[in-house]
Tab-separated table of C-alpha atoms and ligand atoms in Angstrom:
chain	number	residue	atom	x	y	z
A	1	MET	CA	-5.450	82.634	13.545
A	2	VAL	CA	-5.220	78.870	13.757
A	3	ASP	CA	-2.033	77.526	15.246
A	4	VAL	CA	-1.133	74.911	12.642
A	5	ALA	CA	2.034	73.853	14.449
A	6	LYS	CA	0.152	73.195	17.719
A	7	ASN	CA	-2.731	71.459	15.963
A	8	LEU	CA	-0.361	69.192	14.085
A	9	GLU	CA	1.438	68.268	17.265
A	10	SER	CA	-1.859	67.395	18.905
A	11	VAL	CA	-3.001	65.312	15.918
A	12	ARG	CA	0.305	63.432	15.847
A	13	LYS	CA	-0.012	62.691	19.568
A	14	ARG	CA	-3.539	61.379	19.070
A	15	ILE	CA	-2.373	59.185	16.170
A	16	GLU	CA	0.396	57.779	18.396
A	17	ALA	CA	-2.003	57.153	21.264
A	18	ALA	CA	-4.459	55.320	18.997
A	19	CYS	CA	-1.620	53.174	17.631
A	20	GLU	CA	-0.453	52.391	21.116
A	21	ARG	CA	-3.891	51.192	22.159
A	22	VAL	CA	-3.832	48.482	19.511
A	23	GLY	CA	-0.115	47.750	19.412
A	24	ARG	CA	0.618	49.385	16.064
A	25	ASP	CA	3.719	51.221	14.975
A	26	PRO	CA	2.821	54.927	14.411
A	27	SER	CA	5.021	54.950	11.316
A	28	SER	CA	2.472	52.602	9.700
A	29	VAL	CA	-0.050	55.479	9.601
A	30	ARG	CA	0.491	58.210	7.036
A	31	LEU	CA	-1.010	61.592	7.840
A	32	VAL	CA	-2.582	63.220	4.777
A	33	ALA	CA	-3.276	66.847	5.649
A	34	VAL	CA	-6.453	67.831	3.855
A	35	THR	CA	-5.855	71.304	2.455
A	36	LYS	CA	-9.047	71.969	0.496
A	37	THR	CA	-10.031	75.668	0.946
A	38	VAL	CA	-6.717	76.277	2.794
A	39	PRO	CA	-4.611	79.047	1.175
A	40	PRO	CA	-1.097	78.217	-0.075
A	41	GLU	CA	0.684	80.251	2.627
A	42	VAL	CA	-0.988	78.197	5.346
A	43	ILE	CA	-0.138	74.989	3.493
A	44	GLU	CA	3.493	76.151	3.359
A	45	GLU	CA	3.363	76.629	7.123
A	46	ALA	CA	2.121	73.036	7.539
A	47	ILE	CA	4.925	71.835	5.266
A	48	ARG	CA	7.463	73.645	7.448
A	49	CYS	CA	5.936	71.707	10.382
A	50	GLY	CA	6.719	68.422	8.676
A	51	VAL	CA	3.663	67.693	6.546
A	52	THR	CA	4.708	65.561	3.571
A	53	ASP	CA	1.327	64.614	2.128
A	54	ILE	CA	-1.585	66.860	1.241
A	55	GLY	CA	-5.114	65.984	0.126
A	56	GLU	CA	-7.233	68.016	-2.247
A	57	ASN	CA	-10.736	67.289	-3.513
A	58	ARG	CA	-10.999	69.588	-6.521
A	59	VAL	CA	-8.724	69.402	-9.541
A	60	GLN	CA	-8.925	73.108	-10.433
A	61	GLU	CA	-8.110	74.190	-6.889
A	62	ALA	CA	-5.202	71.754	-6.786
A	63	ARG	CA	-3.854	73.054	-10.097
A	64	ASP	CA	-3.829	76.625	-8.790
A	65	LYS	CA	-2.050	75.596	-5.612
A	66	TYR	CA	0.371	73.326	-7.438
A	67	GLU	CA	1.683	76.361	-9.285
A	68	VAL	CA	2.690	77.861	-5.953
A	69	ILE	CA	3.688	74.817	-3.923
A	70	GLY	CA	4.975	72.438	-6.570
A	71	GLY	CA	6.181	68.892	-6.129
A	72	LYS	CA	7.862	69.108	-2.726
A	73	VAL	CA	4.965	67.227	-1.125
A	74	ARG	CA	2.905	64.227	-2.246
A	75	TRP	CA	-0.423	65.280	-3.720
A	76	HIS	CA	-3.417	63.054	-2.910
A	77	MET	CA	-6.667	63.358	-4.860
A	78	ILE	CA	-9.415	62.499	-2.352
A	79	GLY	CA	-12.534	63.885	-3.998
A	80	TYR	CA	-14.895	62.837	-6.755
A	81	LEU	CA	-12.979	62.841	-10.020
A	82	GLN	CA	-14.875	63.869	-13.128
A	83	ARG	CA	-13.821	62.255	-16.379
A	84	ASN	CA	-13.107	65.589	-18.066
A	85	LYS	CA	-10.677	66.553	-15.269
A	86	VAL	CA	-8.554	63.414	-15.516
A	87	LYS	CA	-6.178	64.926	-18.069
A	88	TYR	CA	-5.228	67.630	-15.559
A	89	ALA	CA	-5.281	65.362	-12.501
A	90	VAL	CA	-2.660	63.023	-13.917
A	91	LYS	CA	-0.184	65.898	-14.167
A	92	ILE	CA	-0.474	66.899	-10.503
A	93	PHE	CA	-1.420	64.034	-8.265
A	94	ASP	CA	0.840	61.307	-6.896
A	95	VAL	CA	-1.994	59.138	-5.532
A	96	ILE	CA	-5.706	58.939	-6.353
A	97	HIS	CA	-7.954	57.742	-3.517
A	98	SER	CA	-11.272	58.076	-5.291
A	99	VAL	CA	-11.351	55.567	-8.139
A	100	ASP	CA	-14.957	54.385	-8.039
A	101	ARG	CA	-16.094	53.336	-11.524
A	102	LEU	CA	-14.946	51.621	-14.709
A	103	GLU	CA	-15.287	54.733	-16.833
A	104	LEU	CA	-12.757	56.444	-14.597
A	105	VAL	CA	-10.323	53.521	-14.737
A	106	ASN	CA	-10.430	53.617	-18.499
A	107	GLU	CA	-9.940	57.365	-18.712
A	108	LEU	CA	-7.065	57.244	-16.218
A	109	GLU	CA	-5.385	54.465	-18.173
A	110	LYS	CA	-5.722	56.421	-21.404
A	111	ARG	CA	-4.349	59.686	-20.016
A	112	LEU	CA	-1.581	58.068	-17.933
A	113	SER	CA	-0.262	55.997	-20.771
A	114	ARG	CA	-0.111	59.183	-22.831
A	115	GLU	CA	1.902	60.884	-20.083
A	116	GLY	CA	4.077	57.831	-19.650
A	117	ARG	CA	3.187	57.785	-15.939
A	118	ARG	CA	2.091	55.034	-13.588
A	119	LEU	CA	-0.037	56.146	-10.674
A	120	PRO	CA	-0.913	54.467	-7.351
A	121	VAL	CA	-4.671	54.316	-6.879
A	122	LEU	CA	-7.104	53.351	-4.160
A	123	LEU	CA	-10.659	52.223	-4.816
A	124	GLU	CA	-13.280	54.226	-2.980
A	125	VAL	CA	-15.921	51.990	-1.470
A	126	ASN	CA	-19.319	53.151	-0.294
A	127	VAL	CA	-19.342	50.774	2.689
A	128	ALA	CA	-22.300	52.317	4.478
A	129	GLY	CA	-24.412	52.475	1.306
A	130	GLU	CA	-25.210	56.164	1.701
A	131	GLU	CA	-27.120	57.519	-1.305
A	132	SER	CA	-25.343	60.881	-1.097
A	133	LYS	CA	-21.858	59.382	-1.242
A	134	HIS	CA	-19.700	58.303	-4.143
A	135	GLY	CA	-17.787	55.063	-4.107
A	136	VAL	CA	-18.291	51.621	-5.583
A	137	ALA	CA	-20.825	49.337	-3.900
A	138	PRO	CA	-19.098	46.443	-2.079
A	139	ASP	CA	-20.832	43.996	-4.481
A	140	ASN	CA	-19.136	45.628	-7.468
A	141	LEU	CA	-15.713	46.063	-5.900
A	142	GLU	CA	-14.177	42.912	-7.302
A	143	GLU	CA	-15.053	43.772	-10.882
A	144	LEU	CA	-13.584	47.269	-10.481
A	145	ALA	CA	-10.462	45.863	-8.860
A	146	ARG	CA	-9.965	43.460	-11.771
A	147	SER	CA	-10.112	46.297	-14.238
A	148	VAL	CA	-7.419	48.161	-12.271
A	149	LEU	CA	-5.217	45.079	-12.150
A	150	GLU	CA	-5.561	44.849	-15.949
A	151	SER	CA	-4.562	48.509	-16.457
A	152	PRO	CA	-0.798	48.750	-16.816
A	153	SER	CA	-0.643	52.454	-15.923
A	154	LEU	CA	-2.594	52.045	-12.689
A	155	GLU	CA	-0.937	50.649	-9.608
A	156	PRO	CA	-3.555	49.292	-7.194
A	157	VAL	CA	-2.480	50.008	-3.631
A	158	GLY	CA	-5.582	49.898	-1.471
A	159	LEU	CA	-9.114	50.897	-0.543
A	160	MET	CA	-10.627	54.131	0.728
A	161	THR	CA	-13.894	54.969	2.450
A	162	ILE	CA	-15.699	57.934	3.974
A	163	ALA	CA	-17.769	56.997	6.997
A	164	PRO	CA	-21.125	58.666	7.662
A	165	TYR	CA	-20.903	61.671	9.932
A	166	VAL	CA	-21.865	60.777	13.484
A	167	GLU	CA	-21.385	62.392	16.876
A	168	ASP	CA	-19.842	59.287	18.397
A	169	ALA	CA	-17.224	57.682	16.163
A	170	GLU	CA	-17.859	54.300	17.802
A	171	GLU	CA	-21.042	54.164	15.753
A	172	VAL	CA	-19.019	53.914	12.552
A	173	ARG	CA	-16.362	51.492	13.783
A	174	TRP	CA	-18.118	48.775	11.780
A	175	VAL	CA	-17.557	50.754	8.550
A	176	PHE	CA	-13.796	50.760	9.089
A	177	ARG	CA	-13.747	47.118	10.116
A	178	ARG	CA	-15.780	46.220	7.030
A	179	LEU	CA	-13.342	48.045	4.732
A	180	ARG	CA	-10.489	46.051	6.230
A	181	GLU	CA	-12.398	42.803	5.701
A	182	LEU	CA	-13.224	43.811	2.113
A	183	ARG	CA	-9.527	44.444	1.476
A	184	ASP	CA	-8.559	41.054	2.861
A	185	GLU	CA	-11.329	39.281	0.900
A	186	LEU	CA	-10.275	41.075	-2.286
A	187	ASN	CA	-6.624	40.084	-1.956
A	188	GLU	CA	-7.754	36.531	-1.324
A	189	SER	CA	-10.218	36.253	-4.196
A	190	LEU	CA	-7.907	37.948	-6.719
A	191	GLN	CA	-4.834	36.114	-5.467
A	192	THR	CA	-2.905	39.326	-4.986
A	193	GLY	CA	-1.343	41.246	-2.143
A	194	ALA	CA	-1.641	44.503	-4.029
A	195	PHE	CA	-4.367	46.070	-1.935
A	196	LYS	CA	-2.474	46.980	1.244
A	197	GLU	CA	-3.528	50.502	2.143
A	198	LEU	CA	-6.652	51.523	4.007
A	199	SER	CA	-7.399	55.229	3.589
A	200	MET	CA	-9.958	55.880	6.297
A	201	GLY	CA	-10.514	58.278	9.147
A	202	MET	CA	-11.074	62.052	9.217
A	203	THR	CA	-11.105	64.643	12.009
A	204	ASN	CA	-14.191	63.209	13.599
A	205	ASP	CA	-13.292	59.527	13.556
A	206	PHE	CA	-9.580	58.958	12.777
A	207	GLU	CA	-8.687	57.328	16.095
A	208	VAL	CA	-11.299	54.597	15.642
A	209	ALA	CA	-10.168	54.169	12.010
A	210	ILE	CA	-6.578	53.683	13.184
A	211	GLU	CA	-7.695	51.103	15.756
A	212	GLU	CA	-9.326	49.248	12.850
A	213	GLY	CA	-6.218	49.335	10.668
A	214	ALA	CA	-6.105	52.660	8.782
A	215	THR	CA	-2.770	53.189	7.031
A	216	MET	CA	-3.695	56.675	5.745
A	217	VAL	CA	-5.795	59.194	7.663
A	218	ARG	CA	-7.151	62.256	5.889
A	219	ILE	CA	-7.372	65.138	8.332
A	220	GLY	CA	-8.399	68.725	7.639
A	221	THR	CA	-10.351	70.450	10.374
A	222	ALA	CA	-8.231	69.249	13.307
A	223	ILE	CA	-5.189	70.829	11.620
A	224	PHE	CA	-6.505	73.916	9.839
A	225	GLY	CA	-9.604	74.677	11.897
A	226	GLU	CA	-13.229	74.978	10.840
A	227	ARG	CA	-13.438	76.451	7.327
A	228	ASP	CA	-16.211	77.295	4.910
B	1	PLP	C1	-12.705	67.147	3.632
B	1	PLP	C2	-12.317	65.735	3.544
B	1	PLP	C3	-11.561	65.121	4.569
B	1	PLP	C4	-11.145	65.859	5.847
B	1	PLP	O1	-12.245	66.115	6.645
B	1	PLP	P1	-12.078	66.773	8.087
B	1	PLP	O2	-13.321	66.403	8.789
B	1	PLP	O3	-11.950	68.249	7.846
B	1	PLP	O4	-10.858	66.196	8.699
B	1	PLP	C5	-11.205	63.804	4.430
B	1	PLP	N1	-11.574	63.097	3.311
B	1	PLP	C6	-12.302	63.634	2.320
B	1	PLP	C7	-12.659	62.797	1.165
B	1	PLP	C8	-12.682	64.946	2.406
B	1	PLP	O5	-13.421	65.515	1.410
C-alpha cells in the first residue's frame, strides 16, 4: 500500500525547498494531485490529507469519479480534450489546462455559453516541439490566445506545458524557462495581464519547474506511487 499521507508530506517539503532556493513564497505554487487511474477511495484519502485540486486526463474517467467525489475539490482537466467530450467536460471541470487548438476554443465557447458557465483555461504549448505531444506550436500561440480573449465564456489564466521525459531534469530547464518567456511575451504583445499561471512540472521535474516560475505543478507518481 502506498502511504499517501507520507508521500504528500514529502512532496510539500520538496515544493517548499524549491521555493526557498529561488526566494519564492510556497503559497504561490498550487499542488494539483494527478489522480488518473487512482481509485476514488485513495483520492478521498488524499483529500483528507489536504489535497484541494485534482487533475484528470480522461473525461469519462473523471465523470465516473465525479459521481463519487463531487465538487468538494477543484477538478483540473490536464489531458487531450476531444471535441465530442467537451459537452461533458464543461459540467465537471473547474479549470482546463489543455486548450491547444481553435476548434476546441470554439466548441468550449459554444457549450459553456449554453451552460451559462465561464471557465478558466490555460493554453497548452508544445515548447519542445515533440511530434508525439499535443499542444500549440509557439509560433501559433498568439493567434490561439487572441481567440480565447475573444470568447466571453473562456477566462484565459495562463500557459501549460509537458516537458520531454529525461533522467536529469536539468536537461529540460530550458523548456520551463521558455514557457515563462512565452507567457511574458504574450502578455506584452496582447497588452493584457491575463496570462499569469504557469502549469508545469511533474514528478520527475517539478522542482526545476518551480525554480523557473511554475504556479501549478501536476504531480501523480510521487503521491500515489507507480501505476499502470
Ligand atoms: C500523468 C500526468 C501528470 C503527472 O505525471 P507524474 O509523472 O505521475 O507526476 C502531469 N501532467 C499530465 C498532463 C499528465 O498526463
